[in-house]
Amino acid sequence: MRTCFLLIAAVAWWVPSEAYWDDISTVIQWRRLQFAYRTETERQNDINSGAYDPDTPAPIDVDVYYPRNGQRMIFVSIPKFSTTGVPVTFGTVSNQMYQGDPLIEPFPSWEWNKHNGCSARRLVSVFRVKIDRCGLLWILDSGYTGQGIICRPQLLVFDLKQWPFNKEPYYRYEFPNAVFDRNNSIFVTPAIESRGPDCKTGAFAYVADASARAIVVTDLNREYSWRIKDVSMRPETQFSTFNIAGESFFLDDGVLGIDLSPEKGPYDNNRNLYYSALSGSKAASISTSALKNALNQPPRIYRYPSPRTSQSAAMAISRTGVAFFGLMSEITINCWNINSDDYGRYIHTVYSNPTTMQFPSGMKVVVNPAGEEELWIMTARFQKLMNDGYNFNEVNFRISKGNVNDLLANSRCTRPNY
């Protein structure tokens, strides 16, 4: 089975009571994903037609927005690994329950998720999203289902400061045919360099194409894209077999987890992009100035020599330059100071839970209203999906969070080359 991680986002206005375990707590959990249909008749019609198979949807990513007035919004992603069965690829977790699980409301609407062909108002299959410091929600729509790319990949931007009064996208960019392969590409993860006090000046998007093993760079002001390829974006044969909680599966995906170094100011133009292949063991970095100039000069990429011990999917970097990520076989959450001179040698475990941390597929560092950083994690038990399927009598999907300062309190990641 050849697949990648797709992401659907769901926004939660309601958050149930949190079950604490050490420094990371479970905020939301599902046995199976349920959606907020307008009527029970609509739900049953979708089940009868195959548009919704309650055993099929699996979330991949999470991001969180704190409005100035009101409750936080929690976004989750649900990719379309198959052509049918997933009625919503991006949505919001409501304050309602159905059969014991939180309901997910489609974002921005049912009509966007149940699109007709490749119209502009569509969401085909979302892998991951990113909310920037200005409250702009960047949705990467891969256009991919189990049969391949059915619509061109696109990047949509919604201004959450205006939600729900304005439900139209602030910006939309459709990727040109020249930067993706319809038979091979899957756009999975965006990193956004949005500069200026309003984050709308000189924005660039860096997109991981996990299946074609490339990074696509987009100058959003000029609406122009180009591709970067390097050996560091490819999978490694010995890391293409995953072993998680006693189960194994094969997956040979390339670059997947990416994030940017901290912004030094609203007009910072000299950041680094950090990334690693899912089915790999090493990390690499490249300056964004080199990425922007790649059409004129091949970019210089730094490949850290020391490997990690198993695979990792998502990556999120704090404002102090600490990268968080999961390790698949160890079932741990880990940190690494990006100012270190190596990668694998300086990895440190900050949290371990063999039940709740199986396959951390989505990860974000979010600043809360008190100015503190929170680490948000989506775990999806992906090994179940790749093997015999989920047991829906168990909790399968979790959104968890922890305070970054608490996680790093006893960690060596607060200083490089420890």
Tab-separated table of N, CA and C in Angstrom, residues 224-301:
chain	number	residue	atom	x	y	z
A	224	TYR	N	4.414	32.311	-8.358
A	224	TYR	CA	5.331	31.517	-9.166
A	224	TYR	C	5.963	30.449	-8.276
A	225	SER	N	6.075	29.212	-8.797
A	225	SER	CA	6.582	28.080	-8.019
A	225	SER	C	7.715	27.380	-8.740
A	226	TRP	N	8.599	26.717	-7.960
A	226	TRP	CA	9.653	25.891	-8.511
A	226	TRP	C	9.973	24.767	-7.527
A	227	ARG	N	10.663	23.727	-8.026
A	227	ARG	CA	10.929	22.532	-7.233
A	227	ARG	C	12.411	22.427	-6.873
A	228	ILE	N	12.655	21.878	-5.677
A	228	ILE	CA	14.003	21.579	-5.212
A	228	ILE	C	14.053	20.081	-4.892
A	229	LYS	N	15.071	19.398	-5.401
A	229	LYS	CA	15.243	17.972	-5.101
A	229	LYS	C	16.652	17.748	-4.572
A	230	ASP	N	16.767	16.798	-3.631
A	230	ASP	CA	18.063	16.473	-3.046
A	230	ASP	C	17.972	15.086	-2.442
A	231	VAL	N	19.118	14.423	-2.321
A	231	VAL	CA	19.144	13.077	-1.755
A	231	VAL	C	18.586	13.063	-0.331
A	232	SER	N	18.716	14.166	0.404
A	232	SER	CA	18.215	14.233	1.782
A	232	SER	C	16.699	14.185	1.860
A	233	MET	N	16.019	14.351	0.728
A	233	MET	CA	14.556	14.321	0.703
A	233	MET	C	14.016	12.936	0.358
A	234	ARG	N	14.905	11.987	0.146
A	234	ARG	CA	14.490	10.645	-0.250
A	234	ARG	C	14.383	9.715	0.956
A	235	PRO	N	13.604	8.646	0.837
A	235	PRO	CA	13.555	7.633	1.908
A	235	PRO	C	14.825	6.796	1.919
A	236	GLU	N	15.047	6.107	3.026
A	236	GLU	CA	16.160	5.171	3.152
A	236	GLU	C	15.570	3.762	3.254
A	237	THR	N	16.140	2.844	2.498
A	237	THR	CA	15.588	1.484	2.420
A	237	THR	C	15.426	0.850	3.796
A	238	GLN	N	16.433	0.994	4.647
A	238	GLN	CA	16.385	0.347	5.961
A	238	GLN	C	15.391	1.002	6.910
A	239	PHE	N	14.850	2.168	6.537
A	239	PHE	CA	13.867	2.838	7.378
A	239	PHE	C	12.476	2.860	6.738
A	240	SER	N	12.269	2.040	5.722
A	240	SER	CA	10.963	1.983	5.061
A	240	SER	C	10.038	0.949	5.679
A	241	THR	N	10.561	0.166	6.616
A	241	THR	CA	9.715	-0.745	7.398
A	241	THR	C	9.545	-0.157	8.788
A	242	PHE	N	8.294	0.064	9.175
A	242	PHE	CA	7.962	0.666	10.460
A	242	PHE	C	7.576	-0.436	11.452
A	243	ASN	N	8.002	-0.268	12.705
A	243	ASN	CA	7.622	-1.184	13.782
A	243	ASN	C	7.077	-0.359	14.945
A	244	ILE	N	5.768	-0.461	15.156
A	244	ILE	CA	5.102	0.355	16.173
A	244	ILE	C	4.195	-0.531	17.015
A	245	ALA	N	4.435	-0.578	18.297
A	245	ALA	CA	3.580	-1.303	19.241
A	245	ALA	C	3.311	-2.738	18.781
A	246	GLY	N	4.353	-3.403	18.293
A	246	GLY	CA	4.228	-4.801	17.900
A	246	GLY	C	3.686	-5.045	16.518
A	247	GLU	N	3.450	-3.988	15.734
A	247	GLU	CA	2.934	-4.133	14.374
A	247	GLU	C	3.904	-3.494	13.390
A	248	SER	N	3.992	-4.078	12.188
A	248	SER	CA	4.906	-3.589	11.174
A	248	SER	C	4.150	-3.271	9.881
A	249	PHE	N	4.713	-2.337	9.116
A	249	PHE	CA	4.205	-2.052	7.777
A	249	PHE	C	5.313	-1.384	6.970
A	250	PHE	N	5.136	-1.369	5.643
A	250	PHE	CA	6.132	-0.789	4.731
A	250	PHE	C	5.588	0.502	4.145
A	251	LEU	N	6.420	1.533	4.125
A	251	LEU	CA	6.044	2.816	3.547
A	251	LEU	C	7.320	3.548	3.157
A	252	ASP	N	7.452	3.945	1.901
A	252	ASP	CA	8.703	4.562	1.447
A	252	ASP	C	8.491	6.030	1.065
A	253	ASP	N	8.006	6.823	2.011
A	253	ASP	CA	7.778	8.241	1.769
A	253	ASP	C	9.038	9.063	2.027
A	254	GLY	N	9.176	10.126	1.250
A	254	GLY	CA	10.299	11.029	1.409
A	254	GLY	C	9.982	12.167	2.355
A	255	VAL	N	10.446	13.370	2.016
A	255	VAL	CA	10.357	14.528	2.903
A	255	VAL	C	8.918	14.758	3.351
A	256	LEU	N	8.736	14.902	4.670
A	256	LEU	CA	7.391	15.053	5.217
A	256	LEU	C	7.360	16.100	6.336
A	257	GLY	N	8.177	15.916	7.371
A	257	GLY	CA	8.208	16.858	8.479
A	257	GLY	C	9.075	18.055	8.150
A	258	ILE	N	8.495	19.260	8.127
A	258	ILE	CA	9.262	20.469	7.845
A	258	ILE	C	8.790	21.593	8.757
A	259	ASP	N	9.701	22.494	9.093
A	259	ASP	CA	9.330	23.712	9.817
A	259	ASP	C	10.471	24.718	9.693
A	260	LEU	N	10.154	25.968	10.026
A	260	LEU	CA	11.107	27.058	9.892
A	260	LEU	C	11.728	27.425	11.226
A	261	SER	N	12.954	27.925	11.185
A	261	SER	CA	13.585	28.461	12.384
A	261	SER	C	12.806	29.667	12.878
A	262	PRO	N	12.969	30.056	14.151
A	262	PRO	CA	12.188	31.170	14.698
A	262	PRO	C	12.400	32.464	13.922
A	263	GLU	N	11.345	33.251	13.869
A	263	GLU	CA	11.398	34.549	13.222
A	263	GLU	C	12.027	35.561	14.175
A	264	LYS	N	13.061	36.251	13.717
A	264	LYS	CA	13.745	37.229	14.562
A	264	LYS	C	13.030	38.579	14.579
A	265	GLY	N	12.155	38.785	13.631
A	265	GLY	CA	11.391	40.033	13.546
A	265	GLY	C	10.408	39.923	12.400
A	266	PRO	N	9.434	40.838	12.296
A	266	PRO	CA	8.390	40.713	11.271
A	266	PRO	C	8.921	40.805	9.841
A	267	TYR	N	10.144	41.275	9.663
A	267	TYR	CA	10.705	41.394	8.313
A	267	TYR	C	11.951	40.519	8.140
A	268	ASP	N	12.077	39.509	8.999
A	268	ASP	CA	13.227	38.596	8.938
A	268	ASP	C	13.218	37.844	7.602
A	269	ASN	N	14.297	37.950	6.864
A	269	ASN	CA	14.395	37.313	5.555
A	269	ASN	C	15.520	36.287	5.507
A	270	ASN	N	15.997	35.866	6.675
A	270	ASN	CA	17.150	34.962	6.716
A	270	ASN	C	16.882	33.830	7.702
A	271	ARG	N	15.886	33.014	7.397
A	271	ARG	CA	15.544	31.886	8.244
A	271	ARG	C	16.034	30.593	7.602
A	272	ASN	N	15.950	29.510	8.352
A	272	ASN	CA	16.322	28.199	7.834
A	272	ASN	C	15.107	27.290	7.819
A	273	LEU	N	15.015	26.476	6.778
A	273	LEU	CA	13.991	25.440	6.702
A	273	LEU	C	14.625	24.120	7.119
A	274	TYR	N	14.024	23.465	8.114
A	274	TYR	CA	14.497	22.160	8.597
A	274	TYR	C	13.521	21.091	8.126
A	275	TYR	N	14.047	19.932	7.742
A	275	TYR	CA	13.166	18.884	7.233
A	275	TYR	C	13.822	17.516	7.391
A	276	SER	N	12.996	16.486	7.263
A	276	SER	CA	13.490	15.112	7.231
A	276	SER	C	12.495	14.248	6.483
A	277	ALA	N	12.980	13.156	5.926
A	277	ALA	CA	12.113	12.196	5.241
A	277	ALA	C	11.397	11.340	6.273
A	278	LEU	N	10.150	11.004	5.997
A	278	LEU	CA	9.410	10.121	6.907
A	278	LEU	C	10.118	8.775	7.022
A	279	SER	N	10.398	8.152	5.894
A	279	SER	CA	11.045	6.837	5.889
A	279	SER	C	12.559	7.027	5.833
A	280	GLY	N	13.057	7.765	6.799
A	280	GLY	CA	14.477	8.064	6.846
A	280	GLY	C	14.929	8.269	8.274
A	281	SER	N	16.211	8.663	8.431
A	281	SER	CA	16.777	8.759	9.771
A	281	SER	C	17.498	10.066	10.049
A	282	LYS	N	17.669	10.915	9.032
A	282	LYS	CA	18.481	12.104	9.205
A	282	LYS	C	17.699	13.373	8.909
A	283	ALA	N	18.215	14.488	9.413
A	283	ALA	CA	17.622	15.799	9.176
A	283	ALA	C	18.547	16.620	8.294
A	284	ALA	N	17.977	17.654	7.676
A	284	ALA	CA	18.747	18.567	6.843
A	284	ALA	C	18.177	19.964	7.006
A	285	SER	N	18.959	20.959	6.606
A	285	SER	CA	18.478	22.343	6.668
A	285	SER	C	19.002	23.110	5.476
A	286	ILE	N	18.273	24.159	5.149
A	286	ILE	CA	18.627	25.018	4.020
A	286	ILE	C	18.094	26.405	4.316
A	287	SER	N	18.861	27.435	3.991
A	287	SER	CA	18.413	28.800	4.251
A	287	SER	C	17.296	29.168	3.280
A	288	THR	N	16.345	29.948	3.753
A	288	THR	CA	15.252	30.352	2.868
A	288	THR	C	15.752	31.295	1.775
A	289	SER	N	16.800	32.050	2.049
A	289	SER	CA	17.352	32.910	0.993
A	289	SER	C	17.894	32.065	-0.154
A	290	ALA	N	18.486	30.913	0.171
A	290	ALA	CA	18.976	30.014	-0.879
A	290	ALA	C	17.822	29.379	-1.648
A	291	LEU	N	16.749	29.042	-0.946
A	291	LEU	CA	15.577	28.489	-1.623
A	291	LEU	C	14.977	29.500	-2.592
A	292	LYS	N	14.936	30.760	-2.182
A	292	LYS	CA	14.359	31.807	-3.032
A	292	LYS	C	15.220	32.083	-4.252
A	293	ASN	N	16.512	31.780	-4.142
A	293	ASN	CA	17.438	32.045	-5.241
A	293	ASN	C	17.781	30.785	-6.019
A	294	ALA	N	17.038	29.708	-5.772
A	294	ALA	CA	17.403	28.407	-6.330
A	294	ALA	C	17.313	28.358	-7.847
A	295	LEU	N	16.523	29.233	-8.459
A	295	LEU	CA	16.441	29.241	-9.911
A	295	LEU	C	17.718	29.774	-10.541
A	296	ASN	N	18.462	30.571	-9.775
A	296	ASN	CA	19.703	31.144	-10.287
A	296	ASN	C	20.949	30.373	-9.859
A	297	GLN	N	20.867	29.746	-8.686
A	297	GLN	CA	22.028	29.042	-8.152
A	297	GLN	C	21.567	27.856	-7.323
A	298	PRO	N	22.148	26.680	-7.543
A	298	PRO	CA	21.739	25.503	-6.746
A	298	PRO	C	21.924	25.785	-5.257
A	299	PRO	N	20.912	25.502	-4.461
A	299	PRO	CA	21.003	25.825	-3.031
A	299	PRO	C	21.979	24.907	-2.294
A	300	ARG	N	22.605	25.454	-1.284
A	300	ARG	CA	23.502	24.676	-0.439
A	300	ARG	C	22.690	24.074	0.705
A	301	ILE	N	22.696	22.763	0.797
A	301	ILE	CA	21.909	22.049	1.802
A	301	ILE	C	22.853	21.406	2.813
